[in-house]
Each structure stands twice: as structure tokens, then as C-alpha cells.
PDB file of C-alpha atoms in Angstrom:
ATOM      1  CA  MET C   1       0.000   0.000   0.000  1.00 38.00           C
ATOM      2  CA  VAL C   2       1.246   3.527  -0.825  1.00 34.00           C
ATOM      3  CA  LYS C   3       0.340   6.470   1.421  1.00 37.00           C
ATOM      4  CA  ARG C   4       1.018  10.151   0.630  1.00 35.00           C
ATOM      5  CA  GLU C   5       1.712  12.313   3.680  1.00 35.00           C
ATOM      6  CA  SER C   6       2.895  15.939   3.671  1.00 36.00           C
ATOM      7  CA  GLY C   7       4.024  15.758   0.103  1.00 40.00           C
ATOM      8  CA  THR C   8       6.131  12.615   0.608  1.00 37.00           C
ATOM      9  CA  VAL C   9       5.490   9.039  -0.401  1.00 34.00           C
ATOM     10  CA  LYS C  10       5.712   6.286   2.231  1.00 38.00           C
ATOM     11  CA  VAL C  11       5.606   2.633   1.268  1.00 35.00           C
ATOM     12  CA  ASN C  12       4.307   0.082   3.784  1.00 39.00           C
ATOM     13  CA  ARG C  13       5.735  -3.330   3.057  1.00 38.00           C
ATOM     14  CA  MET C  14       4.532  -6.582   4.598  1.00 38.00           C
ATOM     15  CA  THR C  15       7.208  -8.223   6.681  1.00 41.00           C
ATOM     16  CA  GLN C  16       8.538 -11.169   4.755  1.00 49.00           C
ATOM     17  CA  LYS C  17       9.613 -14.357   6.462  1.00 58.00           C
ATOM     18  CA  PRO C  18      13.274 -15.161   5.905  1.00 69.00           C
ATOM     19  CA  LYS C  19      14.236 -17.937   3.527  1.00 78.00           C
ATOM     20  CA  PHE C  20      17.351 -20.032   3.355  1.00 87.00           C
ATOM     21  CA  TYR C  21      18.603 -21.412   0.067  1.00 88.00           C
ATOM     22  CA  VAL C  22      20.336 -24.747  -0.349  1.00 91.00           C
ATOM     23  CA  VAL C  23      22.614 -25.194  -3.338  1.00 94.00           C
ATOM     24  CA  TRP C  24      23.468 -28.825  -4.033  1.00 95.00           C
ATOM     25  CA  LYS C  25      25.010 -28.090  -7.406  1.00 94.00           C
ATOM     26  CA  GLY C  26      26.389 -24.711  -8.430  1.00 94.00           C
ATOM     27  CA  ARG C  27      29.517 -22.600  -8.358  1.00 95.00           C
ATOM     28  CA  LYS C  28      29.576 -23.122  -4.595  1.00 95.00           C
ATOM     29  CA  ILE C  29      27.462 -25.535  -2.570  1.00 95.00           C
ATOM     30  CA  GLY C  30      26.022 -24.708   0.826  1.00 95.00           C
ATOM     31  CA  VAL C  31      23.265 -22.802   2.609  1.00 95.00           C
ATOM     32  CA  PHE C  32      22.751 -19.147   1.681  1.00 94.00           C
ATOM     33  CA  SER C  33      20.632 -16.652   3.579  1.00 91.00           C
ATOM     34  CA  SER C  34      19.541 -14.507   0.626  1.00 89.00           C
ATOM     35  CA  TRP C  35      18.333 -15.050  -2.902  1.00 85.00           C
ATOM     36  CA  GLU C  36      21.085 -12.777  -4.196  1.00 89.00           C
ATOM     37  CA  ALA C  37      23.774 -15.001  -2.662  1.00 92.00           C
ATOM     38  CA  CYS C  38      22.072 -18.131  -4.001  1.00 90.00           C
ATOM     39  CA  ALA C  39      21.583 -16.637  -7.466  1.00 87.00           C
ATOM     40  CA  ALA C  40      25.277 -15.899  -7.714  1.00 92.00           C
ATOM     41  CA  GLN C  41      25.908 -19.640  -7.450  1.00 93.00           C
ATOM     42  CA  VAL C  42      23.187 -20.971  -9.762  1.00 87.00           C
ATOM     43  CA  GLN C  43      22.236 -18.429 -12.427  1.00 85.00           C
ATOM     44  CA  GLY C  44      23.859 -19.423 -15.709  1.00 85.00           C
ATOM     45  CA  PHE C  45      25.190 -22.644 -14.182  1.00 88.00           C
ATOM     46  CA  THR C  46      24.087 -25.651 -16.258  1.00 89.00           C
ATOM     47  CA  GLY C  47      22.176 -28.245 -14.227  1.00 87.00           C
ATOM     48  CA  ALA C  48      22.077 -26.145 -11.057  1.00 87.00           C
ATOM     49  CA  GLN C  49      20.243 -27.727  -8.118  1.00 90.00           C
ATOM     50  CA  TYR C  50      18.835 -25.455  -5.427  1.00 87.00           C
ATOM     51  CA  LYS C  51      15.749 -24.901  -3.280  1.00 85.00           C
ATOM     52  CA  SER C  52      14.457 -22.544  -0.585  1.00 81.00           C
ATOM     53  CA  PHE C  53      13.524 -23.521   2.974  1.00 80.00           C
ATOM     54  CA  THR C  54      11.781 -21.677   5.787  1.00 76.00           C
ATOM     55  CA  SER C  55      14.418 -22.309   8.460  1.00 81.00           C
ATOM     56  CA  ARG C  56      18.182 -22.680   8.579  1.00 85.00           C
ATOM     57  CA  ARG C  57      17.860 -26.000  10.403  1.00 83.00           C
ATOM     58  CA  ALA C  58      15.697 -27.454   7.642  1.00 82.00           C
ATOM     59  CA  ALA C  59      18.095 -26.136   5.017  1.00 86.00           C
ATOM     60  CA  GLU C  60      21.168 -27.580   6.727  1.00 88.00           C
ATOM     61  CA  GLN C  61      19.424 -30.937   7.110  1.00 84.00           C
ATOM     62  CA  ALA C  62      18.449 -30.891   3.418  1.00 85.00           C
ATOM     63  CA  LEU C  63      22.018 -30.105   2.361  1.00 90.00           C
ATOM     64  CA  ARG C  64      23.164 -33.356   3.992  1.00 89.00           C
ATOM     65  CA  GLY C  65      20.722 -35.244   1.760  1.00 86.00           C
ATOM     66  CA  LYS C  66      20.013 -35.293  -1.942  1.00 85.00           C
ATOM     67  CA  TYR C  67      18.322 -32.703  -4.147  1.00 86.00           C
ATOM     68  CA  ALA C  68      15.985 -35.403  -5.520  1.00 82.00           C
ATOM     69  CA  ALA C  69      14.471 -35.852  -2.067  1.00 77.00           C
ATOM     70  CA  HIS C  70      13.250 -32.234  -2.021  1.00 74.00           C
ATOM     71  CA  VAL C  71      12.581 -31.111  -5.581  1.00 70.00           C
ATOM     72  CA  GLY C  72       8.898 -30.413  -6.238  1.00 64.00           C
ATOM     73  CA  LYS C  73       7.980 -30.390  -2.548  1.00 61.00           C
ATOM     74  CA  PRO C  74       6.713 -27.470  -0.440  1.00 55.00           C
ATOM     75  CA  VAL C  75       9.374 -25.232   1.085  1.00 50.00           C
ATOM     76  CA  SER C  76       8.384 -26.457   4.553  1.00 47.00           C
ATOM     77  CA  SER C  77       9.413 -30.041   3.765  1.00 49.00           C
ATOM     78  CA  GLY C  78      11.578 -31.405   6.542  1.00 61.00           C
ATOM     79  CA  GLU C  79      10.109 -29.267   9.337  1.00 65.00           C
ATOM     80  CA  TRP C  80       8.828 -32.447  11.039  1.00 73.00           C
ATOM     81  CA  LEU C  81      12.446 -33.086  12.043  1.00 69.00           C
ATOM     82  CA  PHE C  82      12.249 -30.268  14.579  1.00 66.00           C
ATOM     83  CA  ALA C  83       8.847 -30.990  16.130  1.00 72.00           C
ATOM     84  CA  PRO C  84       8.854 -31.598  19.918  1.00 77.00           C
ATOM     85  CA  ASN C  85       7.472 -35.108  19.339  1.00 84.00           C
ATOM     86  CA  PRO C  86       8.479 -36.006  15.782  1.00 88.00           C
ATOM     87  CA  PRO C  87       7.315 -39.046  13.821  1.00 92.00           C
ATOM     88  CA  ILE C  88       9.482 -42.158  13.656  1.00 92.00           C
ATOM     89  CA  ALA C  89      12.147 -41.331  11.077  1.00 87.00           C
ATOM     90  CA  GLY C  90      12.534 -44.959  10.017  1.00 92.00           C
ATOM     91  CA  SER C  91       9.118 -45.301   8.398  1.00 96.00           C
ATOM     92  CA  ILE C  92       7.170 -45.205   5.148  1.00 97.00           C
ATOM     93  CA  VAL C  93       4.708 -42.357   4.608  1.00 97.00           C
ATOM     94  CA  VAL C  94       1.908 -42.631   2.049  1.00 97.00           C
ATOM     95  CA  ASP C  95      -0.567 -40.316   0.394  1.00 96.00           C
ATOM     96  CA  ALA C  96      -3.016 -40.135  -2.489  1.00 96.00           C
ATOM     97  CA  ALA C  97      -4.122 -37.406  -4.874  1.00 93.00           C
ATOM     98  CA  CYS C  98      -7.454 -37.360  -6.676  1.00 90.00           C
ATOM     99  CA  SER C  99      -8.608 -34.679  -9.099  1.00 87.00           C
ATOM    100  CA  GLY C 100     -12.343 -34.752  -8.504  1.00 82.00           C
ATOM    101  CA  SER C 101     -14.512 -37.188  -6.582  1.00 82.00           C
ATOM    102  CA  PRO C 102     -14.547 -39.498  -8.376  1.00 90.00           C
ATOM    103  CA  GLY C 103     -11.599 -38.490 -10.491  1.00 92.00           C
ATOM    104  CA  ARG C 104      -8.078 -39.232 -11.669  1.00 94.00           C
ATOM    105  CA  LEU C 105      -6.328 -41.029  -8.811  1.00 95.00           C
ATOM    106  CA  GLU C 106      -2.676 -41.615  -7.935  1.00 96.00           C
ATOM    107  CA  TYR C 107      -0.973 -42.793  -4.772  1.00 97.00           C
ATOM    108  CA  ARG C 108       2.576 -43.208  -3.586  1.00 96.00           C
ATOM    109  CA  GLY C 109       4.908 -44.090  -0.730  1.00 96.00           C
ATOM    110  CA  VAL C 110       8.009 -42.233   0.446  1.00 92.00           C
ATOM    111  CA  ASP C 111      10.857 -43.252   2.742  1.00 92.00           C
ATOM    112  CA  LEU C 112      10.591 -40.638   5.487  1.00 89.00           C
ATOM    113  CA  ARG C 113      14.263 -40.645   6.423  1.00 84.00           C
ATOM    114  CA  SER C 114      15.672 -40.233   2.905  1.00 80.00           C
ATOM    115  CA  GLY C 115      12.712 -38.544   1.209  1.00 80.00           C
ATOM    116  CA  GLU C 116      12.990 -40.986  -1.689  1.00 86.00           C
ATOM    117  CA  GLU C 117       9.848 -42.231  -3.428  1.00 91.00           C
ATOM    118  CA  VAL C 118       9.634 -46.011  -3.019  1.00 95.00           C
ATOM    119  CA  PHE C 119       6.496 -46.639  -5.072  1.00 96.00           C
ATOM    120  CA  ARG C 120       3.932 -44.781  -7.152  1.00 95.00           C
ATOM    121  CA  GLN C 121       0.771 -46.134  -8.749  1.00 96.00           C
ATOM    122  CA  GLY C 122      -1.689 -44.629 -11.188  1.00 91.00           C
ATOM    123  CA  PRO C 123      -3.247 -42.715 -12.614  1.00 94.00           C
ATOM    124  CA  TYR C 124      -6.533 -44.606 -12.397  1.00 95.00           C
ATOM    125  CA  LYS C 125      -9.849 -43.325 -13.702  1.00 95.00           C
ATOM    126  CA  ASN C 126     -12.814 -42.542 -11.454  1.00 95.00           C
ATOM    127  CA  GLY C 127     -11.276 -43.137  -8.042  1.00 95.00           C
ATOM    128  CA  THR C 128     -11.518 -41.375  -4.697  1.00 96.00           C
ATOM    129  CA  ASN C 129      -8.896 -40.114  -2.302  1.00 94.00           C
ATOM    130  CA  ASN C 130      -9.901 -42.551   0.455  1.00 96.00           C
ATOM    131  CA  VAL C 131      -9.580 -45.495  -1.912  1.00 97.00           C
ATOM    132  CA  GLY C 132      -6.121 -44.275  -2.904  1.00 97.00           C
ATOM    133  CA  GLU C 133      -5.070 -43.847   0.732  1.00 97.00           C
ATOM    134  CA  PHE C 134      -6.291 -47.369   1.531  1.00 98.00           C
ATOM    135  CA  LEU C 135      -4.429 -48.903  -1.402  1.00 98.00           C
ATOM    136  CA  ALA C 136      -1.286 -46.936  -0.555  1.00 98.00           C
ATOM    137  CA  ILE C 137      -1.217 -48.267   3.018  1.00 98.00           C
ATOM    138  CA  VAL C 138      -1.739 -51.861   1.879  1.00 98.00           C
ATOM    139  CA  HIS C 139       0.877 -51.459  -0.842  1.00 98.00           C
ATOM    140  CA  ALA C 140       3.377 -50.249   1.773  1.00 98.00           C
ATOM    141  CA  LEU C 141       2.517 -53.082   4.151  1.00 98.00           C
ATOM    142  CA  ALA C 142       2.903 -55.716   1.440  1.00 97.00           C
ATOM    143  CA  MET C 143       6.183 -54.210   0.276  1.00 97.00           C
ATOM    144  CA  LEU C 144       7.608 -54.135   3.801  1.00 97.00           C
ATOM    145  CA  ALA C 145       6.399 -57.664   4.531  1.00 96.00           C
ATOM    146  CA  GLY C 146       8.199 -58.874   1.432  1.00 95.00           C
ATOM    147  CA  GLN C 147      11.370 -57.241   2.720  1.00 95.00           C
ATOM    148  CA  GLY C 148      10.974 -58.714   6.196  1.00 95.00           C
ATOM    149  CA  SER C 149      10.803 -55.165   7.568  1.00 96.00           C
ATOM    150  CA  THR C 150       8.809 -54.020  10.600  1.00 96.00           C
ATOM    151  CA  LEU C 151       8.955 -50.299   9.776  1.00 97.00           C
ATOM    152  CA  PRO C 152       5.756 -48.374  10.579  1.00 97.00           C
ATOM    153  CA  VAL C 153       3.529 -46.832   7.926  1.00 98.00           C
ATOM    154  CA  TYR C 154       2.083 -43.327   8.293  1.00 98.00           C
ATOM    155  CA  SER C 155      -1.062 -42.017   6.607  1.00 97.00           C
ATOM    156  CA  ASP C 156      -2.941 -38.773   7.219  1.00 95.00           C
ATOM    157  CA  SER C 157      -6.306 -40.448   6.505  1.00 96.00           C
ATOM    158  CA  ASP C 158      -8.298 -41.673   9.509  1.00 96.00           C
ATOM    159  CA  THR C 159     -10.762 -43.306   7.122  1.00 97.00           C
ATOM    160  CA  ALA C 160      -8.143 -45.324   5.252  1.00 98.00           C
ATOM    161  CA  ILE C 161      -6.467 -46.425   8.482  1.00 98.00           C
ATOM    162  CA  ALA C 162      -9.844 -47.646   9.806  1.00 98.00           C
ATOM    163  CA  TRP C 163     -10.494 -49.557   6.562  1.00 98.00           C
ATOM    164  CA  VAL C 164      -7.092 -51.245   6.764  1.00 98.00           C
ATOM    165  CA  LYS C 165      -7.680 -52.270  10.372  1.00 96.00           C
ATOM    166  CA  ALA C 166     -11.079 -53.666   9.362  1.00 96.00           C
ATOM    167  CA  LYS C 167      -9.413 -55.369   6.360  1.00 97.00           C
ATOM    168  CA  ARG C 168     -12.099 -53.988   4.084  1.00 97.00           C
ATOM    169  CA  CYS C 169     -12.289 -51.016   1.735  1.00 97.00           C
ATOM    170  CA  ASN C 170     -15.685 -49.671   2.765  1.00 95.00           C
ATOM    171  CA  THR C 171     -16.054 -47.331  -0.190  1.00 95.00           C
ATOM    172  CA  LYS C 172     -19.327 -46.168  -1.692  1.00 94.00           C
ATOM    173  CA  LEU C 173     -17.629 -45.659  -5.035  1.00 94.00           C
ATOM    174  CA  ALA C 174     -19.662 -47.206  -7.851  1.00 94.00           C
ATOM    175  CA  ALA C 175     -17.833 -49.755  -9.956  1.00 94.00           C
ATOM    176  CA  ASP C 176     -18.012 -49.406 -13.734  1.00 94.00           C
ATOM    177  CA  ALA C 177     -15.943 -50.181 -16.801  1.00 95.00           C
ATOM    178  CA  THR C 178     -13.757 -47.107 -16.374  1.00 95.00           C
ATOM    179  CA  ASN C 179     -12.509 -47.983 -12.883  1.00 95.00           C
ATOM    180  CA  ALA C 180     -12.421 -51.768 -13.188  1.00 96.00           C
ATOM    181  CA  PRO C 181      -8.597 -51.827 -12.751  1.00 95.00           C
ATOM    182  CA  LEU C 182      -9.007 -49.917  -9.509  1.00 96.00           C
ATOM    183  CA  PHE C 183     -11.527 -52.407  -8.141  1.00 97.00           C
ATOM    184  CA  GLU C 184      -9.199 -55.243  -9.086  1.00 97.00           C
ATOM    185  CA  LEU C 185      -6.575 -53.603  -6.882  1.00 97.00           C
ATOM    186  CA  ILE C 186      -9.100 -53.234  -4.061  1.00 97.00           C
ATOM    187  CA  ASP C 187      -9.964 -56.937  -4.268  1.00 97.00           C
ATOM    188  CA  ARG C 188      -6.281 -57.888  -4.221  1.00 97.00           C
ATOM    189  CA  ALA C 189      -5.623 -55.576  -1.273  1.00 98.00           C
ATOM    190  CA  GLU C 190      -8.499 -57.028   0.739  1.00 98.00           C
ATOM    191  CA  ASP C 191      -7.345 -60.578  -0.067  1.00 98.00           C
ATOM    192  CA  TRP C 192      -3.822 -59.714   1.054  1.00 97.00           C
ATOM    193  CA  LEU C 193      -5.058 -58.227   4.335  1.00 97.00           C
ATOM    194  CA  ALA C 194      -7.245 -61.270   4.974  1.00 97.00           C
ATOM    195  CA  GLY C 195      -4.291 -63.606   4.539  1.00 96.00           C
ATOM    196  CA  HIS C 196      -1.650 -61.682   6.470  1.00 94.00           C
ATOM    197  CA  THR C 197      -1.002 -60.442   9.972  1.00 90.00           C
ATOM    198  CA  THR C 198       1.564 -57.668   9.785  1.00 90.00           C
ATOM    199  CA  ALA C 199       4.084 -56.525  12.360  1.00 91.00           C
ATOM    200  CA  ASN C 200       4.066 -53.011  10.919  1.00 96.00           C
ATOM    201  CA  PRO C 201       2.192 -50.355  12.924  1.00 97.00           C
ATOM    202  CA  VAL C 202      -0.145 -48.204  10.833  1.00 97.00           C
ATOM    203  CA  LEU C 203       0.022 -44.743  12.380  1.00 97.00           C
ATOM    204  CA  LYS C 204      -1.731 -41.398  11.902  1.00 97.00           C
ATOM    205  CA  TRP C 205       0.399 -38.575  10.549  1.00 95.00           C
ATOM    206  CA  ASP C 206      -0.108 -35.488  12.750  1.00 92.00           C
ATOM    207  CA  THR C 207      -0.442 -32.803  10.100  1.00 87.00           C
ATOM    208  CA  LYS C 208      -0.990 -30.028  12.645  1.00 85.00           C
ATOM    209  CA  ALA C 209       2.268 -30.783  14.468  1.00 85.00           C
ATOM    210  CA  TRP C 210       4.421 -32.015  11.569  1.00 84.00           C
ATOM    211  CA  GLY C 211       3.133 -30.228   8.469  1.00 82.00           C
ATOM    212  CA  GLU C 212       2.005 -31.914   5.266  1.00 83.00           C
ATOM    213  CA  ILE C 213       2.903 -35.571   5.019  1.00 89.00           C
ATOM    214  CA  PRO C 214       6.069 -35.845   2.883  1.00 87.00           C
ATOM    215  CA  ALA C 215       4.294 -38.172   0.429  1.00 90.00           C
ATOM    216  CA  ASP C 216       1.900 -35.331  -0.391  1.00 87.00           C
ATOM    217  CA  PHE C 217       1.598 -34.601  -4.120  1.00 80.00           C
ATOM    218  CA  ASN C 218       1.718 -30.844  -3.458  1.00 65.00           C
ATOM    219  CA  ARG C 219      -1.386 -30.103  -5.522  1.00 57.00           C
ATOM    220  CA  LYS C 220      -3.497 -28.254  -2.942  1.00 51.00           C
TER     221      LYS C 220
END
């Protein structure tokens, strides 16, 4: 907003939150506290890898990892590391994205510690987010069981967690020719749950305390 007082012009600017920039690949690598310092390392540098974060701690943690674990994710990614009661770092986090209800559905799983995507499925026609969350949890459980791993699985969907515990996808989604592949997956998931007792805890991701689940598709 611009205000004119006594013949002078005063500009009121909103206070901007500081950002910290990680450069994984550039003229110099490191954490930089201004865009100007970051730009000096990456502008005109072929294949530069860099990203902004909302705290120095998150940026320094990201620098110790790989660029691929952070590209395309919100700038707050990694803030769960500094929560008073953080999630279990050795775990798989899952999420689904659906454009419409029903709509185009995808789901995926991410290794929380490394940030690496460990599976992705879809897109499927005429699905729902809850169906995707359910399938993502079961996919993670089956994958971990095959590896002999007891890592926990996090989801931010109370509904999907309840369906997994009941071993039934209690969806009201109508089956038709367009989503037949999706219902085949549901049947396989329910059969797998019926035939297996897993040692992997299925836990609720605390979005309020930890931010968006790192498997989020960042499409909100």
C-alpha cells in the first residue's frame, strides 16, 4: 500500500519471512541466507540444483541429503524433524491425490528418512482419495512384509487407516468399466489383508504438528 503524507510518499511493506537457500550443485554448494547469494551460485550454471527452505535447520538438514528428495515439494518439507514429538524417522509415509470425486487417482509411498519415493501407482480413472489412501497403506505393508521389515507406515487419513484395520475397503464408489482396474486392486488388497497379519504399525500422521505428510503430491 502507498500512502502520501505531507508531500512525501511512504511505502508500507509486509514483513517477509526469511528464507534459506540450499545449493546442491552450483559454483559453490552450501546454505545461503539470501536469494542474491544463491543466485550468484546458480544463475547461468548448467544443471544447477537449489531450493528454498523456511528455516536454517531445515536447510542444513536438506544439504546433507540429496536434491531429488526435495525437488517439487513445499518449502516447509523437513520441518517435522524439529517438532517436539516427531514421527518415527525410520518409516514409510503414504498419500493419495485425486482430481475430482470421483476423479483421476494416484498414490505413492516415500521413505521418510531419505525422502525418496519407493512406489507410485496410477493414474486410475474414477477413483476417490480414500480409496487411494487405503491402497497406498496396503501397498506399503505388502512391500515391507516382502522385505521382512517391521517399519511403521504413516497415513494422514483416519478413514483409510480404519479400513485397513477392518481389512475392508468400505467405499461407496460405484464400480463401472472405467474404474475396473481400480476395483481389481481393491480386491487384491483385501485378499492380502485377509491372509496376512503384519508386524508393521499403521500410524496417523499429525499434520498439525508435523506439516504436510512428505508423500503429499503438493497439488493443494
